Amino acid sequence: MDHESQILSLRDAASLINSGGDLQSVLRDLVLAACRHAKWTLGSIMSIDAPHGHAYVIVRHDPTLIQRALPDRWELATSPSIVALNRNEPVYIRDARVSEEFPGYRREAFERDYRSVLVMPMSCVDEDGRPMVLTVVSREITEVSAEDIAFIGMIVHLGEIAVEKQHRLRQEKQAGERLQRALQAHTSLLQQALSEGSVSLADKVGELLPNPVVVIDFHANLVVAGRSPSQAHFDAATWRQAVGGVLNRQIVKVARGASEARQDETLFVDDGKHRLKLSVRVEPLTIDDEVVGALMIFPTPQQSGQLDQMLLDSAKFALSVQMMRSFVRFRFETRSLTELFLEVVERRWRDEADIVNRARRLGLDLTVPQRLIVVDYADTAKDGGGLADPHHALVRLLEQAGVAGTVVAVEGGLVCLVAGDARESMRLAKLPNTIATEFGRHLGREPAVLVSEVCALLADYPTAWERSRRMIRIGRSFGRTGVFAGQDFGPLPMLVAAADVPDVRNFVDKSVGALIAHDREHGTPYLDTLFAFLREGCRSQACADVMGLHVTTLRYRLSRMEELFGIKLDTPEQRFAAELAIRLSGIIDSRVPETR
């Protein structure tokens, strides 16, 4: 073929290749052009899946139109395609029927009646990103010169240009579609943020974002999971169950620990069945510089682009709008509940029916018997110290204990109103200690926690509140924290509250301080013996019987107490002073002597 004919052939080949509308058509026309203008009989284009060791036929040109099944997959070990790609040069088989190097072609050469084969590597990829080769065959043995290879290489190059053009068009089309979807998603998210609840919006965000996510709303006390970040360990249902259960506390802790800027964290997952580490990006959601929630994003192998970032920003904005509604509603309800509670306990109400109706609108029923669980951390740290959100922390503890209650914020602490009937008594038994322990873990020191008597009538609330506050003042004056037991509500602590605390401590130290220190250091039972003797009216035999001692042993202990610590019990005044000092030491040190 002379040069002018080659140029005309290339022009025709270029026109043919560029006449297709999609990638499949372009590849089909490329094979056709190579066969028609380079004088080959049959041809095909294959994509090479090197990791899995196969070559796949994408398109064929076979003018014989023989209706028979042809192989669409080749083992790379028996194919010259991988050789052409690795060397980036053509592979020419003069006569496939006698070739020992590629037995697959040798067998097919007889079946399809062809002889010569030329495999050309292509500098482009298919829709799945796999490299491609062009294969042409002839029915007769065809001698191939360097000019022939250069000519068909030009046809392949024209095809490569057309393929790249199709890739760009497809990418532009996909980008346009993604942009349109992102804009629609933005509109949809905003509409849902203004009309729906946090749960439905969080589900919507999980559907739209390309990454698995978890949405945390601190003020609505919600943790909503989307798709599983590790399909090998959790399916969608199991992941949502774990996030709502055993992983809830850890996820909230990681979310609360994030600063106002996004940061990468490691989530340690242990649900009793699986233990693994998951990388996660935490996007805090803020309102007026206050973190009100977070969006946890688990990475995927795919790289995120500008549209993904735009969609993420839309999701964050929509979630912030939704959480702002929850935040405003929470603040309003909290403030309203606080105002109403103070009206009740300060006796500032006039119409009982009016205040009961107002409470009912805020979700509080004052017509049923209730107890007050008072949590005071005023002397621990301002606004709960290391506890980011004491209000919601107490709500979570109530939910975990299965106790229904209404939490009210007061200055320096919280008050929880819970049902006061007998059925709730068992559930309330451990709750105060749980509250003290959990808050103490974050605050560094346990708050004062106490449970009031049952308030059956509206008029009972001021009395219960005043007694609770009085006991808190008493406990604070003696440095007491933790749960106040029912015995702490006796008359003696209330009398002590009116006294000067240093004077009380000095009195205790002078009276029984040395005895208590001796017991603590040597493990002796002097304080318990003295308390039992006084409680039995200083009757030796009665005290010995109660303590399970021989009366001689009891008298020896009493004589040793007088000898070591100067404790005398000869007069009523001395006996009263000793018993008073023991009881005051119990108030100060939260210790009640035992009878041995």
XYZ file of C-alpha atoms in Angstrom:
596
model
C 0.000 0.000 0.000
C 1.534 3.361 -1.064
C 1.656 6.380 1.225
C -1.290 8.161 -0.401
C -3.468 5.076 0.007
C -2.390 4.753 3.630
C -3.300 8.391 4.313
C -6.712 7.913 2.694
C -7.200 4.721 4.670
C -6.306 6.489 7.905
C -8.783 9.252 7.045
C -11.502 6.683 6.471
C -10.513 4.825 9.627
C -10.673 8.044 11.669
C -14.120 8.849 10.265
C -15.344 5.341 11.000
C -13.946 5.304 14.542
C -15.426 8.695 15.417
C -18.848 7.881 14.032
C -19.823 5.783 17.107
C -22.019 7.174 19.845
C -20.744 5.274 22.878
C -17.621 3.425 23.972
C -18.858 0.040 22.751
C -19.562 1.473 19.285
C -16.168 3.178 19.164
C -14.381 -0.081 19.985
C -16.448 -2.032 17.455
C -15.625 0.512 14.721
C -11.951 0.424 15.721
C -11.790 -3.347 15.110
C -13.659 -2.923 11.836
C -11.259 -0.187 10.651
C -8.207 -2.262 11.530
C -9.514 -5.281 9.608
C -10.811 -3.330 6.608
C -7.851 -0.998 6.012
C -5.002 -3.247 7.153
C -6.290 -6.266 5.220
C -6.997 -8.570 8.177
C -9.936 -10.986 8.236
C -11.088 -11.154 11.846
C -10.485 -9.010 14.898
C -11.368 -8.375 18.528
C -10.556 -6.106 21.469
C -9.907 -7.695 24.860
C -9.538 -6.189 28.324
C -6.860 -7.644 30.578
C -7.675 -8.492 34.188
C -4.155 -9.233 35.349
C -4.958 -9.662 39.102
C -7.382 -12.498 38.291
C -5.379 -13.904 35.378
C -7.924 -13.555 32.553
C -8.440 -11.680 29.300
C -12.043 -10.826 28.368
C -13.380 -10.193 24.847
C -15.172 -6.840 24.686
C -16.049 -6.647 20.952
C -15.514 -8.862 17.883
C -15.509 -8.436 14.116
C -16.297 -11.699 12.305
C -17.681 -11.287 8.763
C -18.275 -15.032 8.375
C -21.366 -14.706 10.634
C -21.036 -18.319 11.751
C -23.621 -18.890 14.476
C -21.603 -20.670 17.120
C -20.465 -20.071 20.671
C -17.022 -18.503 20.874
C -14.888 -18.197 24.009
C -15.116 -14.783 25.707
C -12.472 -15.443 28.341
C -8.870 -16.524 27.994
C -6.335 -17.661 30.540
C -3.551 -15.101 30.428
C -1.022 -17.883 30.760
C -2.040 -19.097 27.280
C -2.572 -15.664 25.711
C -0.111 -13.322 23.976
C -2.115 -10.345 25.303
C -0.228 -10.123 28.575
C 3.059 -10.368 26.705
C 2.107 -7.447 24.451
C 1.096 -5.318 27.456
C 4.130 -6.156 29.555
C 6.524 -5.421 26.695
C 4.385 -2.587 25.304
C 5.045 -3.869 21.800
C 3.147 -5.921 19.202
C 3.189 -9.729 19.308
C 3.162 -11.364 15.838
C 2.366 -15.070 15.391
C 3.137 -16.019 11.763
C 1.208 -19.317 11.864
C -0.946 -19.989 14.946
C -1.518 -23.599 13.812
C 2.105 -24.534 14.428
C 2.773 -22.225 17.408
C 3.865 -24.056 20.549
C 3.991 -20.915 22.740
C 0.237 -20.206 22.721
C -1.710 -23.515 22.621
C -5.051 -21.758 23.018
C -4.600 -19.897 19.749
C -3.328 -23.072 18.085
C -6.547 -24.922 18.955
C -8.817 -22.064 17.899
C -6.858 -21.523 14.680
C -8.114 -24.877 13.439
C -11.631 -24.352 14.781
C -12.064 -20.897 13.198
C -9.794 -21.459 10.174
C -7.131 -18.755 10.566
C -3.310 -18.668 10.412
C -1.538 -15.365 11.259
C -2.216 -13.340 14.446
C -1.153 -9.805 15.433
C -1.719 -8.497 18.991
C -1.374 -4.707 19.484
C -1.215 -3.151 22.998
C -3.465 -0.111 23.479
C -2.675 2.917 25.617
C -6.197 3.194 27.033
C -8.509 1.351 29.393
C -12.071 0.075 29.384
C -14.930 1.363 31.574
C -13.612 -0.661 34.517
C -10.096 0.746 34.198
C -8.561 -2.414 32.709
C -5.934 -2.155 29.915
C -6.909 -3.364 26.439
C -5.319 -5.043 23.417
C -6.388 -5.256 19.772
C -6.094 -8.689 18.141
C -6.398 -9.218 14.356
C -6.088 -12.506 12.464
C -5.972 -13.605 8.806
C -7.050 -16.842 7.120
C -3.792 -17.066 5.185
C -0.272 -16.731 6.408
C 0.401 -12.985 6.260
C 3.871 -11.512 6.278
C 3.924 -8.370 8.458
C 6.515 -5.666 7.858
C 7.528 -2.811 10.114
C 5.485 -0.460 7.923
C 2.407 -2.666 8.319
C 2.767 -2.608 12.111
C 3.277 1.174 12.041
C 0.153 1.586 9.907
C -2.082 -0.502 12.151
C -0.454 1.257 15.145
C -1.737 4.563 13.718
C -5.237 3.107 13.457
C -4.971 1.909 17.078
C -3.748 5.366 18.119
C -6.745 7.006 16.444
C -8.924 4.554 18.346
C -7.160 5.400 21.601
C -7.907 9.076 21.085
C -11.558 8.279 20.437
C -11.720 6.020 23.549
C -10.228 8.738 25.757
C -12.724 11.179 24.324
C -15.564 8.807 25.238
C -14.163 8.438 28.739
C -14.103 12.208 29.179
C -17.630 12.552 27.842
C -18.810 9.799 30.188
C -17.044 11.420 33.137
C -18.531 14.802 32.295
C -21.962 13.238 32.018
C -21.537 11.443 35.321
C -20.236 14.611 36.945
C -23.267 16.495 35.668
C -25.594 13.804 36.969
C -23.827 13.781 40.327
C -24.014 17.555 40.529
C -27.725 17.390 39.804
C -28.168 14.709 42.445
C -26.127 16.740 44.928
C -28.318 19.808 44.322
C -31.456 17.704 44.680
C -30.047 16.131 47.830
C -29.251 19.572 49.244
C -32.827 20.702 48.666
C -34.236 17.451 50.029
C -32.093 17.608 53.171
C -33.122 21.174 53.936
C -36.790 20.392 53.410
C -36.536 17.405 55.704
C -34.542 19.357 58.291
C -37.351 21.902 58.494
C -40.184 19.406 58.584
C -39.021 16.083 60.017
C -37.416 14.736 63.170
C -33.783 13.966 63.840
C -34.116 10.230 63.238
C -35.600 10.494 59.735
C -33.098 13.169 58.750
C -30.190 11.081 60.027
C -31.459 8.120 57.988
C -31.674 10.373 54.931
C -28.090 11.546 55.428
C -26.927 7.933 55.680
C -28.612 7.139 52.348
C -27.175 10.118 50.469
C -23.551 10.176 51.615
C -21.161 7.716 49.923
C -19.573 6.809 53.286
C -21.044 4.905 56.217
C -21.967 7.454 58.894
C -23.252 7.753 62.446
C -25.220 10.854 63.463
C -25.110 11.973 67.115
C -27.559 14.573 68.461
C -26.541 15.467 72.016
C -29.663 17.424 72.962
C -32.124 14.966 71.440
C -30.068 12.166 73.038
C -29.959 10.286 69.726
C -27.327 8.091 68.070
C -28.414 6.944 64.601
C -26.278 4.586 62.495
C -26.366 4.153 58.731
C -24.603 1.449 56.736
C -22.092 -0.852 58.374
C -18.450 0.357 58.121
C -17.228 -3.254 58.133
C -19.427 -5.702 56.232
C -17.071 -8.523 57.179
C -18.002 -8.092 60.848
C -21.457 -6.464 60.905
C -24.426 -6.478 58.596
C -26.605 -3.344 58.614
C -29.069 -4.616 61.241
C -26.347 -5.906 63.593
C -24.397 -2.653 63.275
C -27.441 -0.503 64.125
C -28.206 -2.735 67.095
C -24.619 -2.465 68.378
C -24.549 1.325 67.951
C -27.825 1.629 69.838
C -26.573 -0.686 72.589
C -23.088 -1.691 73.678
C -21.247 0.824 71.472
C -23.497 3.784 72.301
C -21.483 5.140 75.213
C -18.133 4.855 73.431
C -19.440 6.534 70.277
C -20.885 9.425 72.283
C -17.621 9.740 74.218
C -15.557 9.946 71.011
C -18.043 12.428 69.517
C -17.985 14.649 72.598
C -14.195 14.531 72.677
C -13.935 16.114 69.226
C -12.996 19.770 69.052
C -14.748 22.346 66.911
C -12.548 21.323 63.973
C -12.793 17.996 62.181
C -10.348 15.370 63.355
C -9.506 11.737 62.750
C -10.141 9.311 65.588
C -9.870 5.577 66.220
C -13.009 3.810 67.379
C -12.318 0.619 69.339
C -15.248 -1.705 68.725
C -15.941 -4.525 71.175
C -19.508 -5.828 71.274
C -18.657 -9.139 72.881
C -18.415 -10.895 69.505
C -16.065 -8.681 67.497
C -13.005 -6.663 68.468
C -11.575 -4.293 65.891
C -10.297 -0.772 65.334
C -12.109 1.519 62.930
C -10.764 4.799 61.599
C -13.363 7.535 61.721
C -13.509 11.243 60.927
C -15.536 13.285 63.393
C -17.262 16.393 62.037
C -18.571 18.406 65.031
C -21.907 20.179 64.580
C -22.054 23.496 66.393
C -24.594 26.200 67.209
C -23.331 29.535 68.567
C -19.895 27.969 69.202
C -21.474 25.173 71.250
C -21.043 21.600 70.029
C -24.552 20.122 69.856
C -23.824 16.969 67.869
C -21.426 15.237 65.550
C -21.276 13.413 62.236
C -18.993 10.370 62.270
C -17.752 9.418 58.803
C -16.059 6.084 58.134
C -13.589 6.127 55.208
C -14.058 4.047 52.058
C -11.458 2.987 49.445
C -12.950 5.425 46.914
C -11.486 8.906 46.881
C -13.967 11.652 47.646
C -14.186 14.596 45.279
C -15.557 18.112 45.385
C -19.137 16.957 44.903
C -18.815 14.519 47.792
C -17.501 17.375 49.931
C -20.381 19.589 48.804
C -22.838 16.845 49.717
C -21.130 16.449 53.085
C -21.377 20.199 53.728
C -25.072 20.077 52.811
C -25.611 17.182 55.210
C -23.796 19.010 58.013
C -25.799 22.167 57.376
C -29.111 20.278 57.348
C -28.202 18.400 60.520
C -27.173 21.647 62.206
C -30.531 23.185 61.278
C -32.360 20.149 62.682
C -30.242 20.118 65.828
C -30.765 23.832 66.264
C -34.480 23.091 66.466
C -33.820 20.377 69.051
C -31.431 22.707 70.870
C -33.919 25.589 71.023
C -36.729 23.252 72.056
C -34.531 21.657 74.727
C -33.466 25.043 76.114
C -37.050 26.273 76.161
C -38.390 23.151 77.852
C -35.500 23.082 80.340
C -35.974 26.722 81.254
C -39.751 26.301 81.487
C -39.425 23.187 83.671
C -36.949 24.953 85.934
C -39.218 27.963 86.340
C -42.235 25.755 87.054
C -40.318 23.577 89.542
C -39.091 26.620 91.455
C -42.625 28.013 91.556
C -43.793 24.757 93.134
C -41.013 24.317 95.731
C -40.995 28.025 96.648
C -44.774 28.042 97.065
C -45.246 30.827 94.542
C -48.294 29.285 92.890
C -51.852 30.290 93.638
C -54.000 28.127 91.396
C -53.182 24.450 91.825
C -55.130 23.414 88.699
C -53.221 25.951 86.586
C -49.775 24.792 87.650
C -50.756 21.123 87.266
C -51.922 21.813 83.692
C -48.746 23.743 82.891
C -46.655 20.851 84.198
C -48.649 18.347 82.146
C -47.947 20.345 78.963
C -44.233 20.006 79.764
C -44.539 16.246 80.228
C -44.661 16.282 84.047
C -47.630 14.812 85.944
C -47.854 16.364 89.426
C -51.018 14.451 90.293
C -49.177 11.139 90.865
C -46.873 10.428 93.852
C -43.245 11.203 93.070
C -39.844 11.326 94.703
C -37.079 13.849 94.147
C -33.617 12.576 93.272
C -31.402 15.570 93.979
C -27.920 15.662 92.408
C -25.764 18.505 93.699
C -22.339 19.222 92.180
C -22.095 22.929 93.038
C -18.996 22.407 95.204
C -17.385 20.108 92.627
C -17.064 22.343 89.557
C -19.040 24.930 87.703
C -21.733 23.581 85.362
C -20.774 19.973 85.865
C -17.023 20.416 85.412
C -15.600 17.670 83.192
C -19.095 16.444 82.351
C -20.023 18.071 79.029
C -23.768 17.673 79.452
C -24.918 16.646 82.958
C -28.604 16.896 81.993
C -28.381 14.319 79.229
C -25.965 12.179 81.224
C -28.652 11.832 83.917
C -31.320 11.113 81.278
C -29.163 8.285 79.895
C -28.659 6.805 83.366
C -32.419 6.823 83.940
C -32.990 5.053 80.620
C -30.366 2.430 81.405
C -31.985 1.770 84.783
C -35.437 1.533 83.191
C -36.732 4.383 85.356
C -39.140 6.928 83.881
C -38.427 10.431 85.130
C -38.292 14.129 84.346
C -34.952 15.914 84.791
C -34.987 19.557 85.895
C -31.924 21.795 85.893
C -31.395 23.868 89.045
C -28.530 26.041 90.162
C -25.556 23.862 90.924
C -27.227 20.582 90.098
C -30.170 18.589 88.816
C -33.443 17.294 90.201
C -35.119 14.215 88.802
C -38.781 13.553 89.539
C -39.536 9.822 89.443
C -42.598 7.755 90.286
C -42.926 7.159 94.016
C -45.025 3.997 93.944
C -43.867 0.631 95.291
C -43.172 -0.802 91.849
C -40.362 1.700 91.277
C -38.708 1.103 94.666
C -36.563 -1.805 93.429
C -35.389 0.102 90.382
C -34.521 3.113 92.514
C -32.473 1.056 94.973
C -29.214 1.154 92.970
C -29.833 4.276 90.903
C -28.456 6.879 93.384
C -25.157 5.004 93.716
C -24.957 4.639 89.933
C -25.489 8.382 89.506
C -22.857 9.239 92.111
C -20.321 6.846 90.581
C -20.908 7.896 86.958
C -20.838 11.636 87.674
C -17.853 11.196 89.972
C -15.907 9.506 87.164
C -16.202 12.663 85.053
C -16.088 15.273 87.804
C -13.194 13.774 89.723
C -15.345 13.748 92.861
C -18.768 12.307 93.573
C -21.635 14.802 93.821
C -24.145 14.712 96.657
C -27.048 12.451 95.708
C -30.133 11.925 97.848
C -33.672 10.650 97.410
C -36.544 12.445 99.106
C -39.633 10.996 100.697
C -42.708 10.543 98.508
C -44.510 13.740 97.467
C -48.172 12.775 97.199
C -49.583 16.319 97.166
C -48.421 19.570 95.626
C -47.819 20.925 99.121
C -45.335 18.095 99.822
C -42.793 19.323 97.262
C -41.631 22.449 99.154
C -41.045 20.380 102.313
C -39.120 17.669 100.466
C -37.054 20.263 98.606
C -36.178 22.192 101.768
C -35.146 19.023 103.610
C -32.990 17.960 100.672
C -31.273 21.329 100.479
C -30.713 21.302 104.233
C -29.045 17.896 104.055
C -26.885 19.064 101.146
C -25.729 22.046 103.209
C -24.940 19.753 106.116
C -23.043 17.328 103.927
C -21.124 20.125 102.224
C -20.118 21.649 105.568
C -18.565 18.330 106.609
C -17.067 17.640 103.177
C -19.485 14.774 102.551
C -20.164 13.535 99.008
C -21.881 10.557 97.434
C -25.245 9.124 98.405
C -26.846 10.320 101.642
C -28.536 7.404 103.433
C -31.942 7.656 105.079
C -30.369 7.730 108.562
C -28.736 11.025 107.647
C -32.142 12.685 107.878
C -32.347 12.346 111.674
C -32.536 15.356 114.037
C -28.883 15.353 115.097
C -27.403 16.428 111.711
C -29.939 19.262 111.530
C -28.866 20.488 114.952
C -25.219 20.199 113.956
C -25.910 22.246 110.844
C -26.563 25.247 113.048
C -23.243 24.840 114.854
C -19.802 25.944 113.788
C -18.146 23.032 111.984
C -14.545 23.572 113.235
C -15.848 23.599 116.824
C -17.687 20.321 116.216
C -14.560 18.707 114.789
C -12.474 19.923 117.734
C -15.012 18.460 120.168
C -14.956 15.089 118.389
C -11.157 15.018 118.196
C -10.737 15.805 121.899
C -13.381 13.309 122.983
C -12.792 10.219 120.832
C -10.259 11.288 118.187
C -7.335 9.394 119.741
C -9.503 6.282 120.219
C -10.641 6.338 116.573
C -7.061 6.792 115.359
C -5.902 3.853 117.501
C -8.651 1.601 116.119
C -7.771 2.579 112.565
C -4.048 1.942 113.053
C -4.197 -1.245 115.130
C -7.549 -2.736 114.154
C -8.855 -2.608 117.753
C -12.609 -2.527 118.516
C -12.597 0.200 121.161
C -15.025 2.597 119.427
C -17.573 -0.145 118.723
C -17.259 -1.417 122.313
C -17.729 2.048 123.785
C -20.752 2.762 121.581
C -22.375 -0.578 122.491
C -21.738 0.007 126.233
C -23.373 3.434 126.107
C -26.298 2.125 124.048
C -26.965 -0.597 126.665
C -27.153 2.007 129.453
C -23.644 1.182 130.731
C -24.797 -2.270 131.893
C -21.813 -4.560 131.635
C -23.562 -7.910 131.390
C -26.148 -6.695 128.855
C -23.425 -5.156 126.686
C -21.261 -8.294 126.900
C -24.196 -10.450 125.836
C -24.968 -8.230 122.842
C -21.346 -8.229 121.738
C -20.814 -11.940 122.427
C -18.028 -11.217 124.936
C -17.238 -12.425 128.420
C -18.010 -9.677 130.893
C -14.394 -9.757 132.113
C -13.188 -9.008 128.568
C -15.597 -6.085 128.339
C -14.417 -4.625 131.647
C -10.796 -4.990 130.546
C -11.512 -3.029 127.348
C -13.256 -0.258 129.287
C -10.358 0.022 131.717
C -7.870 0.165 128.822
C -9.906 2.958 127.185
C -9.745 4.986 130.372
C -6.023 4.247 130.751
C -5.066 4.995 127.121
C -7.488 7.755 126.149
C -8.769 9.171 129.450
C -12.391 8.264 128.699
C -14.502 8.285 131.855
C -18.184 7.359 132.128
C -18.813 8.040 135.802
C -21.352 10.865 135.432
C -24.362 11.352 133.106
C -22.608 14.363 131.541
C -19.525 12.280 130.710
C -21.654 9.511 129.193
C -23.710 12.006 127.136
C -20.565 13.761 125.877
C -18.988 10.429 124.820
C -22.102 9.231 122.957
C -22.560 12.658 121.320
C -18.943 12.646 120.129
C -19.358 9.137 118.649
C -22.530 10.108 116.797
C -20.962 13.333 115.493
C -17.962 11.390 114.235
C -20.404 9.189 112.309
C -21.915 12.260 110.656
C -18.524 13.728 109.777
C -16.898 10.516 108.536
C -20.009 8.684 107.202
C -19.306 5.903 109.685
C -21.717 4.266 112.092
C -20.100 2.053 114.770
C -21.035 -1.598 114.659
C -21.760 -3.920 117.517
C -19.240 -6.729 117.777
